[in-house]
């Protein structure tokens, strides 16, 4: 390496670390003009592409770096991570396993590379493997709050709540303004009059003017005040934080109304066939409004010896978007619904099944529990005519309040409705209409299960559920607390306990704020 290239390389790394992407880019292009085989220049260009959310370009550049300098664990780990972020879990797993083998042979290991590999496994839903690499990462470098936060998340998903609590506390001790860690820590419970973080959280809430940070702290405060049964304060922080974010989003429920209307007219008026799909009965989908009991149902089914839990996969929706070739910025909208008329549904079904293979294939059946796959039911059954789809039906007030209380993936357009009680109510009513349509159109494949009935009579309801899935009854299906599979949802704590009805009528805690919700529900019922 020439001295000029060495200096340019150091300058590029420094600029990249400071977020000076244009400057870093110029240095890297200068390097490649002098030496087009300099592998790390391509890799650092990939990191710039990644910072600008151009995952496809990042993958292409990392592959170029890897071809020039094979067997580099950092390159392979980043390749695995980026494929995982692209929802190509099969390729992600392939490169993650390559990286893991190489890392195991090294006497000196990089904490950053280990963390990157942990993130790749975590994105694939392979949280046990992720924990192993996150632990190694913090073992080498215990001064990086990001590494501890990542460890905490995966420990929570595998049910090690005490370990997760310690990791989040470590994150906060190093970075008190790490807002996500505060909301994650309070999500683990254990709040009391004697042990809470309210003074610290209220200071943070006042000082931050960033909408996403305020969301995290607002939700953390709401959980802490809920634990102290001060529901007025809890609602205040929820509503204040969500309104602040809503102003930034400029969300309009009319977009969702247009989407639901397009789905209804597409399946009511169009000719579609369930005989042209991919022939397999492997997939079971659990759908519904978020926070309506989807994780509970998934745990019951995946307790069966013939079933694997694949977690919440975005694969189906993203494949539909890819195959329709629509350019809108939403994964599903009226334009995409219309464009499905040109999809090869057999190819879609086959591509979906193959895309799950990082986790599935070891048992006869698997469960995909992405709740808002309820939007895709008609398309799922065109692609996979033997699929079984279970939809949750929960008390409307509990569903609406639970959605409003939940901090979903920030800036994920699927959940924009949940920043306001009124739009959450309207979205719920749209969902109910759609679920009724699916039940009328696909009675052999679509099953509506009532949450309240399930938690109050779990054995009888679970037996009917298992029968609908064409599985034999196994007594352990209702023993969900013995299900050791990871849970990467908001229900991670609840489903580690036996089935219970403690969440029924939770809405009553916020009854003082629900007059408008009740009025909208009553008006819809009357019309």
PDB file of C-alpha atoms in Angstrom, residues 3 58 196 216 258:
ATOM      1  CA  UNK A   3       1.803   6.099   1.588  1.00  0.00           C
ATOM      2  CA  UNK A  58     -24.276  -1.744  -0.028  1.00  0.00           C
ATOM      3  CA  UNK A 196     -38.869   3.725  39.536  1.00  0.00           C
ATOM      4  CA  UNK A 216     -39.454   6.470  23.782  1.00  0.00           C
ATOM      5  CA  UNK A 258     -58.408   3.934   0.344  1.00  0.00           C
TER       6      UNK A 258
END
